[in-house]
PDB file of C-alpha atoms in Angstrom:
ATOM      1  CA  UNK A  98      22.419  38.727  32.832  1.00  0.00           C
ATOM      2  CA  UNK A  99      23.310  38.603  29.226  1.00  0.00           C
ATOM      3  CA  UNK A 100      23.659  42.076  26.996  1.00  0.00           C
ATOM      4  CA  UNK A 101      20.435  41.777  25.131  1.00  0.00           C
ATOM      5  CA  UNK A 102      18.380  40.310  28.388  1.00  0.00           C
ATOM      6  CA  UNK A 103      19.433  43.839  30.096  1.00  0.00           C
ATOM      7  CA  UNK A 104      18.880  45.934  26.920  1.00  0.00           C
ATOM      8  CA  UNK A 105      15.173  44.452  26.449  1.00  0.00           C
ATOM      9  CA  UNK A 106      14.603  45.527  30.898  1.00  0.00           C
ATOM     10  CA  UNK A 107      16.005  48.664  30.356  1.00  0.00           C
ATOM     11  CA  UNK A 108      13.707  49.373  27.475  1.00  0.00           C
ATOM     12  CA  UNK A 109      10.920  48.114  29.334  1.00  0.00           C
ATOM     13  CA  UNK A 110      11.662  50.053  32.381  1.00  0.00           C
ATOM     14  CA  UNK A 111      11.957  53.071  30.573  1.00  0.00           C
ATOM     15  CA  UNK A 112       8.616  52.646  29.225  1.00  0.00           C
ATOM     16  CA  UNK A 113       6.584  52.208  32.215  1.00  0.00           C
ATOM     17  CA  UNK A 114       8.160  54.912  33.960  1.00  0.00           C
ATOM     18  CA  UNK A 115       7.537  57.603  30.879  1.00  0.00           C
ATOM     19  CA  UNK A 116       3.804  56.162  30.707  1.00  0.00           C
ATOM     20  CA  UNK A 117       3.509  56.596  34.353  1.00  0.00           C
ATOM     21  CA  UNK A 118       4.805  60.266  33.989  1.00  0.00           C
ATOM     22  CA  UNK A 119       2.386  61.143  31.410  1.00  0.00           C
ATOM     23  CA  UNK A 120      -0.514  59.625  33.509  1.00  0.00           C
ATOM     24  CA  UNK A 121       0.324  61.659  36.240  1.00  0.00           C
ATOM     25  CA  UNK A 122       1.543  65.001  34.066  1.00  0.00           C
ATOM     26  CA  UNK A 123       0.634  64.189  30.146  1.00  0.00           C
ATOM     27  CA  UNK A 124       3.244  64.530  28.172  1.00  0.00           C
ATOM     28  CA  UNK A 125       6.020  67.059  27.592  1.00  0.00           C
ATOM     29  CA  UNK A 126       7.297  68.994  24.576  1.00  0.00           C
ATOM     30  CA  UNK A 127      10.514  70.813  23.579  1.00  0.00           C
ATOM     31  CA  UNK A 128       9.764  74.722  22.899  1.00  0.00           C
ATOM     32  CA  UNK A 129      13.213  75.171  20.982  1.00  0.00           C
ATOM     33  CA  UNK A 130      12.754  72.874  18.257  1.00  0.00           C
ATOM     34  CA  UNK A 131      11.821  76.088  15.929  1.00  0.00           C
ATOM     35  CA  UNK A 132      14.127  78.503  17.785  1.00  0.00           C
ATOM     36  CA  UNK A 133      15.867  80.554  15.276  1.00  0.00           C
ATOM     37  CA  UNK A 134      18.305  81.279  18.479  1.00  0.00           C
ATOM     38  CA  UNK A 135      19.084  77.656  19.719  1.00  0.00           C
ATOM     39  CA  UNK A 136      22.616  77.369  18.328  1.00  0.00           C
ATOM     40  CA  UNK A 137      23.517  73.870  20.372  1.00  0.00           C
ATOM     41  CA  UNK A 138      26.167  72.210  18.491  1.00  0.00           C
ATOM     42  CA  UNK A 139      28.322  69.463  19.197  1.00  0.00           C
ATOM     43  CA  UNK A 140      30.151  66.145  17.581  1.00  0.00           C
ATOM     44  CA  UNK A 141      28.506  62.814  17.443  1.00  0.00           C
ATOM     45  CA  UNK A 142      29.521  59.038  16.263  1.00  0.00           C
ATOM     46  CA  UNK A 143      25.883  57.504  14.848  1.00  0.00           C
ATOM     47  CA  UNK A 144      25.342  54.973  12.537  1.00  0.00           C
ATOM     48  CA  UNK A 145      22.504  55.100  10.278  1.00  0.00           C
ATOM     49  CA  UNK A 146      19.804  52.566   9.107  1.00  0.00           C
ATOM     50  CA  UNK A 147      19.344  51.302   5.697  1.00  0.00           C
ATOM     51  CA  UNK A 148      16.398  52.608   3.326  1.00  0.00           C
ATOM     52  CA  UNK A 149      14.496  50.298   3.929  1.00  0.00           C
ATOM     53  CA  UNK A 150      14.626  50.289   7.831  1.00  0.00           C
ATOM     54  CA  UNK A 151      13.941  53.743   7.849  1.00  0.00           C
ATOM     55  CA  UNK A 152      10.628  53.205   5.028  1.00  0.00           C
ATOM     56  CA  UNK A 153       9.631  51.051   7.549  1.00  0.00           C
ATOM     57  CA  UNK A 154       9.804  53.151  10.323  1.00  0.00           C
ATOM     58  CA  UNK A 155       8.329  56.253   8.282  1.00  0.00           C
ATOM     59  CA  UNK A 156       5.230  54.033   8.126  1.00  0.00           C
ATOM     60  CA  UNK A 157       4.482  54.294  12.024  1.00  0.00           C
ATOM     61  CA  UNK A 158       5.546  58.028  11.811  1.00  0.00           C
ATOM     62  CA  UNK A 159       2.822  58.908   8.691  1.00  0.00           C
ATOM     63  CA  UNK A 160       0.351  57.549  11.476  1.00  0.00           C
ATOM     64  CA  UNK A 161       1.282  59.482  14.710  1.00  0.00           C
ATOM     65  CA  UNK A 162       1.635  62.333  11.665  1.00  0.00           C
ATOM     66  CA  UNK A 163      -2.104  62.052  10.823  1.00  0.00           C
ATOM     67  CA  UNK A 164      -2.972  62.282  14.458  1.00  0.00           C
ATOM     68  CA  UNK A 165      -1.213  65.637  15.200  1.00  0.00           C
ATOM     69  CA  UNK A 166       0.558  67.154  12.244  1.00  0.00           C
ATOM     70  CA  UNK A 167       2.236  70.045  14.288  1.00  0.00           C
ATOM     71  CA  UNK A 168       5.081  68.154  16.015  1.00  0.00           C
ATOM     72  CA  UNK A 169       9.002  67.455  14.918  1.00  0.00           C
ATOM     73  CA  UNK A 170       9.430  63.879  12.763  1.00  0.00           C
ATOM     74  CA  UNK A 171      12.321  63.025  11.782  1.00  0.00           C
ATOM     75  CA  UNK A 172      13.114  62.738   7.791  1.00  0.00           C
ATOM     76  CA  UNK A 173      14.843  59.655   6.302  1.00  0.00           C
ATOM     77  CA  UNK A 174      17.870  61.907   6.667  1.00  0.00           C
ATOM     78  CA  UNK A 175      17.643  62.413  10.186  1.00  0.00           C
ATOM     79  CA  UNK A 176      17.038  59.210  11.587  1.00  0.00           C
ATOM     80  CA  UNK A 177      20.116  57.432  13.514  1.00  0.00           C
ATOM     81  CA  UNK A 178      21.297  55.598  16.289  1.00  0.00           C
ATOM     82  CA  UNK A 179      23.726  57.170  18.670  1.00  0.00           C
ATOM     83  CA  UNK A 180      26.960  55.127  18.664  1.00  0.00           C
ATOM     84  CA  UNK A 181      28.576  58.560  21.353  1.00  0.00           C
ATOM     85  CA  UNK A 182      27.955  61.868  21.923  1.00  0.00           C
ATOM     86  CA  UNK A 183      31.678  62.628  21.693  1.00  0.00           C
ATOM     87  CA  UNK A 184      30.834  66.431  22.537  1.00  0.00           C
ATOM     88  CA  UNK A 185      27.186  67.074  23.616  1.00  0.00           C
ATOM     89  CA  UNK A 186      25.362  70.104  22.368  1.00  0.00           C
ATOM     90  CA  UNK A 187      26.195  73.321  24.263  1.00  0.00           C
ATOM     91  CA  UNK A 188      25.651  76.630  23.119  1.00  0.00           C
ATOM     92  CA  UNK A 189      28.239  78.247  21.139  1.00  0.00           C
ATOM     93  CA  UNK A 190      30.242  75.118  20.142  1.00  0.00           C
ATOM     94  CA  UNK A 191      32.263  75.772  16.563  1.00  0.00           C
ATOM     95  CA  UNK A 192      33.998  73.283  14.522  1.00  0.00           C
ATOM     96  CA  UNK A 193      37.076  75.604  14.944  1.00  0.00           C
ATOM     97  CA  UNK A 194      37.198  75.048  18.495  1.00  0.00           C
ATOM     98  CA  UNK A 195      38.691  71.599  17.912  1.00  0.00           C
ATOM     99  CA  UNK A 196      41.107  70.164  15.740  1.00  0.00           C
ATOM    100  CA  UNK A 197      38.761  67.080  13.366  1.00  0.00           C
ATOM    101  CA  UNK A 198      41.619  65.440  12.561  1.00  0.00           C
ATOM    102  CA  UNK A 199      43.125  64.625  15.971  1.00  0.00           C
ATOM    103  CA  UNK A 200      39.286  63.121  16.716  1.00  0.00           C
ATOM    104  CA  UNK A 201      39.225  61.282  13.444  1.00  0.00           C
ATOM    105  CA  UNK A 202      42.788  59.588  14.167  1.00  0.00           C
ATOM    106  CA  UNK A 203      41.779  58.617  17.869  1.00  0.00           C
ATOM    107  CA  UNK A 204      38.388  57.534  16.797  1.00  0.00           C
ATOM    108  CA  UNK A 205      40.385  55.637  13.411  1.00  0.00           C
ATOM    109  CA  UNK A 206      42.578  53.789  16.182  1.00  0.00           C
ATOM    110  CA  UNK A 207      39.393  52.778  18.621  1.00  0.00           C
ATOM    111  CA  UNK A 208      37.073  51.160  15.376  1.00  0.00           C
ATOM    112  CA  UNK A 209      40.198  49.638  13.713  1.00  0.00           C
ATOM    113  CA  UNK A 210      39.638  45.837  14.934  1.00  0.00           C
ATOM    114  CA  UNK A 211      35.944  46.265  15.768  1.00  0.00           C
ATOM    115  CA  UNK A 212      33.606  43.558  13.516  1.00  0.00           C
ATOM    116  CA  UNK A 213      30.386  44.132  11.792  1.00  0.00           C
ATOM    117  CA  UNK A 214      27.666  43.660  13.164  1.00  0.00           C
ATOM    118  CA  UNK A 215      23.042  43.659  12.956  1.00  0.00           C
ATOM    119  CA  UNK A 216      20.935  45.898  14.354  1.00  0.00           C
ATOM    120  CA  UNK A 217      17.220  45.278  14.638  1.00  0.00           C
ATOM    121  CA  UNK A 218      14.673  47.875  15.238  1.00  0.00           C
ATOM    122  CA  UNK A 219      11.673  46.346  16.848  1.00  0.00           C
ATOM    123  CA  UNK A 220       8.972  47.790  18.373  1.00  0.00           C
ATOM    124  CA  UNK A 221       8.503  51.246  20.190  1.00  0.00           C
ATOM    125  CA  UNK A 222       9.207  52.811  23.333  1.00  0.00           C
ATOM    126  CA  UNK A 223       8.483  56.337  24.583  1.00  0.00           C
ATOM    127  CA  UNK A 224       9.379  59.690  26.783  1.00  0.00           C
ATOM    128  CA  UNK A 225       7.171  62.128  28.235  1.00  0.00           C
ATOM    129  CA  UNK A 226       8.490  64.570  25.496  1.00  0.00           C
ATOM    130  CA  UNK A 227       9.467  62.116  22.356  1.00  0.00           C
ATOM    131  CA  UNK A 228       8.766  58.581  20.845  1.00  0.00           C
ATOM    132  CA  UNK A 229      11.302  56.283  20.313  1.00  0.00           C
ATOM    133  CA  UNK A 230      12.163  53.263  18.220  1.00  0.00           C
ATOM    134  CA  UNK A 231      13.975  50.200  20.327  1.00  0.00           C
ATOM    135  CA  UNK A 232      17.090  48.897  18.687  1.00  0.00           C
ATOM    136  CA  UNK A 233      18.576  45.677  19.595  1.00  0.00           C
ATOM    137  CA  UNK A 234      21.961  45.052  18.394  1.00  0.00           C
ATOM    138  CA  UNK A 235      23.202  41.494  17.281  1.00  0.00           C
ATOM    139  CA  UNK A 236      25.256  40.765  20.021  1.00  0.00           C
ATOM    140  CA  UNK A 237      27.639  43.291  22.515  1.00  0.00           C
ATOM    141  CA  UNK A 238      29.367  44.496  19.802  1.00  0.00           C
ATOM    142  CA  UNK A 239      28.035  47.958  20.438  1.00  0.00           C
ATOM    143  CA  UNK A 240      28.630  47.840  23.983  1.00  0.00           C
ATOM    144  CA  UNK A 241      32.213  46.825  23.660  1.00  0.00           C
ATOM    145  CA  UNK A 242      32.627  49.928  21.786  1.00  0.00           C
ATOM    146  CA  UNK A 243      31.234  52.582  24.011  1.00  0.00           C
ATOM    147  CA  UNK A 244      33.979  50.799  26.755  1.00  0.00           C
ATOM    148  CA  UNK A 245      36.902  51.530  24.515  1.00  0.00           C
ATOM    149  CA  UNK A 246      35.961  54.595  23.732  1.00  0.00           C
ATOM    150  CA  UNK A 247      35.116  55.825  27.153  1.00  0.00           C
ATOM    151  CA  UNK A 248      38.675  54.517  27.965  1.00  0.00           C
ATOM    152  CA  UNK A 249      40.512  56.295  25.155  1.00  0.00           C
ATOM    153  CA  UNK A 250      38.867  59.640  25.921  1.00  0.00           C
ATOM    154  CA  UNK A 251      39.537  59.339  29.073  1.00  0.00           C
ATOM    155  CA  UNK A 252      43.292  59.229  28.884  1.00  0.00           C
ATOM    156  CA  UNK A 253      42.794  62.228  26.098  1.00  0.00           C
ATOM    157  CA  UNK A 254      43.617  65.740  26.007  1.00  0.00           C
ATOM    158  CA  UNK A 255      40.528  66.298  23.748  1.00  0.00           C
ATOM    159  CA  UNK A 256      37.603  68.133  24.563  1.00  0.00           C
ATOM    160  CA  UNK A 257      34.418  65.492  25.211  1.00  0.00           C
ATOM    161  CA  UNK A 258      31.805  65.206  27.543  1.00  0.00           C
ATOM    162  CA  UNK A 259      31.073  60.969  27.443  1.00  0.00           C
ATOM    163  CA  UNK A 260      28.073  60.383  29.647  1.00  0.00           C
ATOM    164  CA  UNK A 261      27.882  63.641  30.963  1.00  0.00           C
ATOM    165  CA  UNK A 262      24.214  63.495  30.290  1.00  0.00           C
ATOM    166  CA  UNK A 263      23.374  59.805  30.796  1.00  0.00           C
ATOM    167  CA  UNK A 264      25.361  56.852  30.377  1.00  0.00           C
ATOM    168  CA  UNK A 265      24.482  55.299  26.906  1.00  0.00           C
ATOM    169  CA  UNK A 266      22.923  51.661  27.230  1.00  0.00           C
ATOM    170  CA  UNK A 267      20.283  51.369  24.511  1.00  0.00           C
ATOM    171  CA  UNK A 268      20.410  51.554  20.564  1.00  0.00           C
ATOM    172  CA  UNK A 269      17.232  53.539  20.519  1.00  0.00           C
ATOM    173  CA  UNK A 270      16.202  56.013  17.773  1.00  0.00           C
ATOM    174  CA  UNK A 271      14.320  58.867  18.029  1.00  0.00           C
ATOM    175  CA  UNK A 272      11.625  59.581  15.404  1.00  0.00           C
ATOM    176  CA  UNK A 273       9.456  62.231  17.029  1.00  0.00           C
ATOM    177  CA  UNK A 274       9.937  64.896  19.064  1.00  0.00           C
ATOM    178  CA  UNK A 275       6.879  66.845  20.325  1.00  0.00           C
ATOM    179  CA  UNK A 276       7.282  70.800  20.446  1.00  0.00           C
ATOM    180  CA  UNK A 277       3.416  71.633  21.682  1.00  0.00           C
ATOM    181  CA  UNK A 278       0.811  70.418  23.740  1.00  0.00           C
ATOM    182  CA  UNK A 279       0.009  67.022  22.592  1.00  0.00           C
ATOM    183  CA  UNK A 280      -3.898  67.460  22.161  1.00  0.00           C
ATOM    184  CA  UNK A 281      -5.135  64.005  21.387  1.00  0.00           C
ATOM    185  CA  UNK A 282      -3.239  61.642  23.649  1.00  0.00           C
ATOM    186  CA  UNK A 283      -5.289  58.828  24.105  1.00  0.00           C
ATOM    187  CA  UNK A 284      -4.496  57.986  20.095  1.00  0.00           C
ATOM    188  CA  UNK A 285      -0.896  58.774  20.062  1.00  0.00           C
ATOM    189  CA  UNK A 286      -0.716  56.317  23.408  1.00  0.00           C
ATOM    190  CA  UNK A 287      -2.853  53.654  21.394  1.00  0.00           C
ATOM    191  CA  UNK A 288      -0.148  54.130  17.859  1.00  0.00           C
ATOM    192  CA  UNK A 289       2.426  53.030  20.421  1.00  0.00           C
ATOM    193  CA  UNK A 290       0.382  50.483  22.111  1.00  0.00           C
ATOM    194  CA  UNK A 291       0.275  49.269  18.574  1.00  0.00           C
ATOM    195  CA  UNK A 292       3.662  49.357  17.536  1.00  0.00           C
ATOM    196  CA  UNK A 293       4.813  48.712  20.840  1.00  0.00           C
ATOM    197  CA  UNK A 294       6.705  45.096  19.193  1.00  0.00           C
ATOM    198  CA  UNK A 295       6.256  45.853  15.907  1.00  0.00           C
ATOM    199  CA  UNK A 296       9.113  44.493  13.764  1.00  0.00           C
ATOM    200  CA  UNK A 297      10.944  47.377  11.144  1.00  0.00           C
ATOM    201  CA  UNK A 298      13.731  45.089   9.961  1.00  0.00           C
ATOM    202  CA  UNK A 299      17.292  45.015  10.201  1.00  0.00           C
ATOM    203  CA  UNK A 300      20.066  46.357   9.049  1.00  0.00           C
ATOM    204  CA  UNK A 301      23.962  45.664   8.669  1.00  0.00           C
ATOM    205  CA  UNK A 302      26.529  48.479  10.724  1.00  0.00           C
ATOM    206  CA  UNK A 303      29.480  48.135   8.429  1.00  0.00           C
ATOM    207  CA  UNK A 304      30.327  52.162   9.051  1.00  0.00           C
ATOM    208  CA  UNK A 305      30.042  54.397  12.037  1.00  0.00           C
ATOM    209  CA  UNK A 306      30.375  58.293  10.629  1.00  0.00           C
ATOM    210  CA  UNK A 307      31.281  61.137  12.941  1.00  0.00           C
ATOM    211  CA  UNK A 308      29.432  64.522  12.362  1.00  0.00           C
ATOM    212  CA  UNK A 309      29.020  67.726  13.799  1.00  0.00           C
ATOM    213  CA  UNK A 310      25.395  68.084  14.312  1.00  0.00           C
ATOM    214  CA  UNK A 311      22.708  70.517  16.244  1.00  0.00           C
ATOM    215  CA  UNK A 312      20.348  68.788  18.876  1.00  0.00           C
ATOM    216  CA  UNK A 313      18.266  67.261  16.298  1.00  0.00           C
ATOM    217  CA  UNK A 314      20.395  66.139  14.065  1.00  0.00           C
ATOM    218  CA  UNK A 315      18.667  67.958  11.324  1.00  0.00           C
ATOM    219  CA  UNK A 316      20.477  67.468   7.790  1.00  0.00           C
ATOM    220  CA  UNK A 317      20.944  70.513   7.031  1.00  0.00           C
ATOM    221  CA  UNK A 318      22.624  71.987   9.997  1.00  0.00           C
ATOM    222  CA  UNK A 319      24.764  68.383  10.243  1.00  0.00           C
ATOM    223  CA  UNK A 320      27.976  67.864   8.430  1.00  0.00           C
ATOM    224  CA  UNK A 321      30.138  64.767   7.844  1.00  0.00           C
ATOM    225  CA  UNK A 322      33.768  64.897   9.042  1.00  0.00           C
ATOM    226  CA  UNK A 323      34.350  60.963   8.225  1.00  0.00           C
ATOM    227  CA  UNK A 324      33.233  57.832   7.779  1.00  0.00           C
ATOM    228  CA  UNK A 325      34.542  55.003   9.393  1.00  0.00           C
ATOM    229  CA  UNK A 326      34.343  51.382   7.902  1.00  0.00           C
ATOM    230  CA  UNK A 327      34.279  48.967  10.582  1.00  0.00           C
ATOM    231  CA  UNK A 328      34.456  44.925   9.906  1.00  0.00           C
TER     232      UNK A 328
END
């Protein structure tokens, strides 16, 4: 089955199993969103949409927004699509823990021969706890480099936790994260009904960055240890 075939099943699986979950148990939330005691920090490669991609996507957010104002959507800033969690969040990672530089020169070795490539954001899939927007990359590009690096870190000394959560198959984005009781779940269910293969545009990846971030990759608790220019 070819890459994007499997990418647009997975998506769909994932979809009717979260909307069967929230049949059966509504949907979730995320209580630590505003905890001033979450301190879950780790390193991640993302790339990150163009401008206007992500005034696109702010479009469908403004509406789930209207709906119920209370819950966590992601700024312009915040919005990305998760190339590796090289170290997942854990409480009580610090940058001086690890040495950047030996990551940046592995990670400069892995993207050195790796082309450009599209990725197009269209339409919307969900979680029990969060709403997300489906990416489809322009060909396996994407793919190919999760392999390599999943090899290289493997036969590394450095800290990393690849797929210790889940085994990264999608270019998905999350835009909203709920953090209460959703109260009015028949709308939110009929915004993503709507939007469900609604086209947001594309966008070139011509640079992968690698950052130390918190779980939600806020901007103000992320910083930038380097940018990688890939094609």
């Amino acid at each position: 089955m070819a890459y994007l075939e499997r990418l647009e099943k997975h998506y769909h699986l994932l979809l009717e199993e979260s909307l069967q979950k929230i049949k059966e148990n509504g949907f979730g939330y995320d209580s630590l969103i505003d905890s001033e005691k979450d301190d879950r920090f780790g390193i991640t490669l993302l790339i990150r949409p163009s401008l206007e991609v992500k005034t696109s996507v702010k479009d469908f957010i403004d509406k789930v927004k209207k709906i119920e104002p209370v819950h966590h959507f992601y700024s312009n800033s915040d919005i990305h699509v998760t190339v590796m969690p090289i170290i997942s969040c854990y409480e009580g990672f610090q940058l001086d823990q690890i040495h950047p530089q030996d990551y940046i020169d592995l990670l400069s070795d892995c993207l050195d021969d790796i082309p450009s490539f599209e990725v197009l954001f269209r339409g919307v899939t969900v979680s029990p706890s969060c709403i997300m927007i489906k990416g489809f990359p322009s060909d396996d590009t994407l793919e190919q480099v999760r392999d390599r690096l999943r090899g290289v870190f493997k036969n590394s000394p450095l800290e990393q936790s690849l797929d210790r959560r889940y085994p990264l198959k999608t270019a998905h984005s999350t835009v909203i994260r709920f953090k209460k009781r959703v109260k009015h779940p028949k709308e939110i269910l009929a915004q993503i009904n709507h939007f469900r293969n609604y086209d947001f545009g594309k966008f070139p990846v011509d640079k992968m960055e690698l950052v130390v971030n918190d779980w939600y990759q806020r901007e103000e608790k992320v910083k930038r240890l380097f940018s990688f220019g890939i094609g």
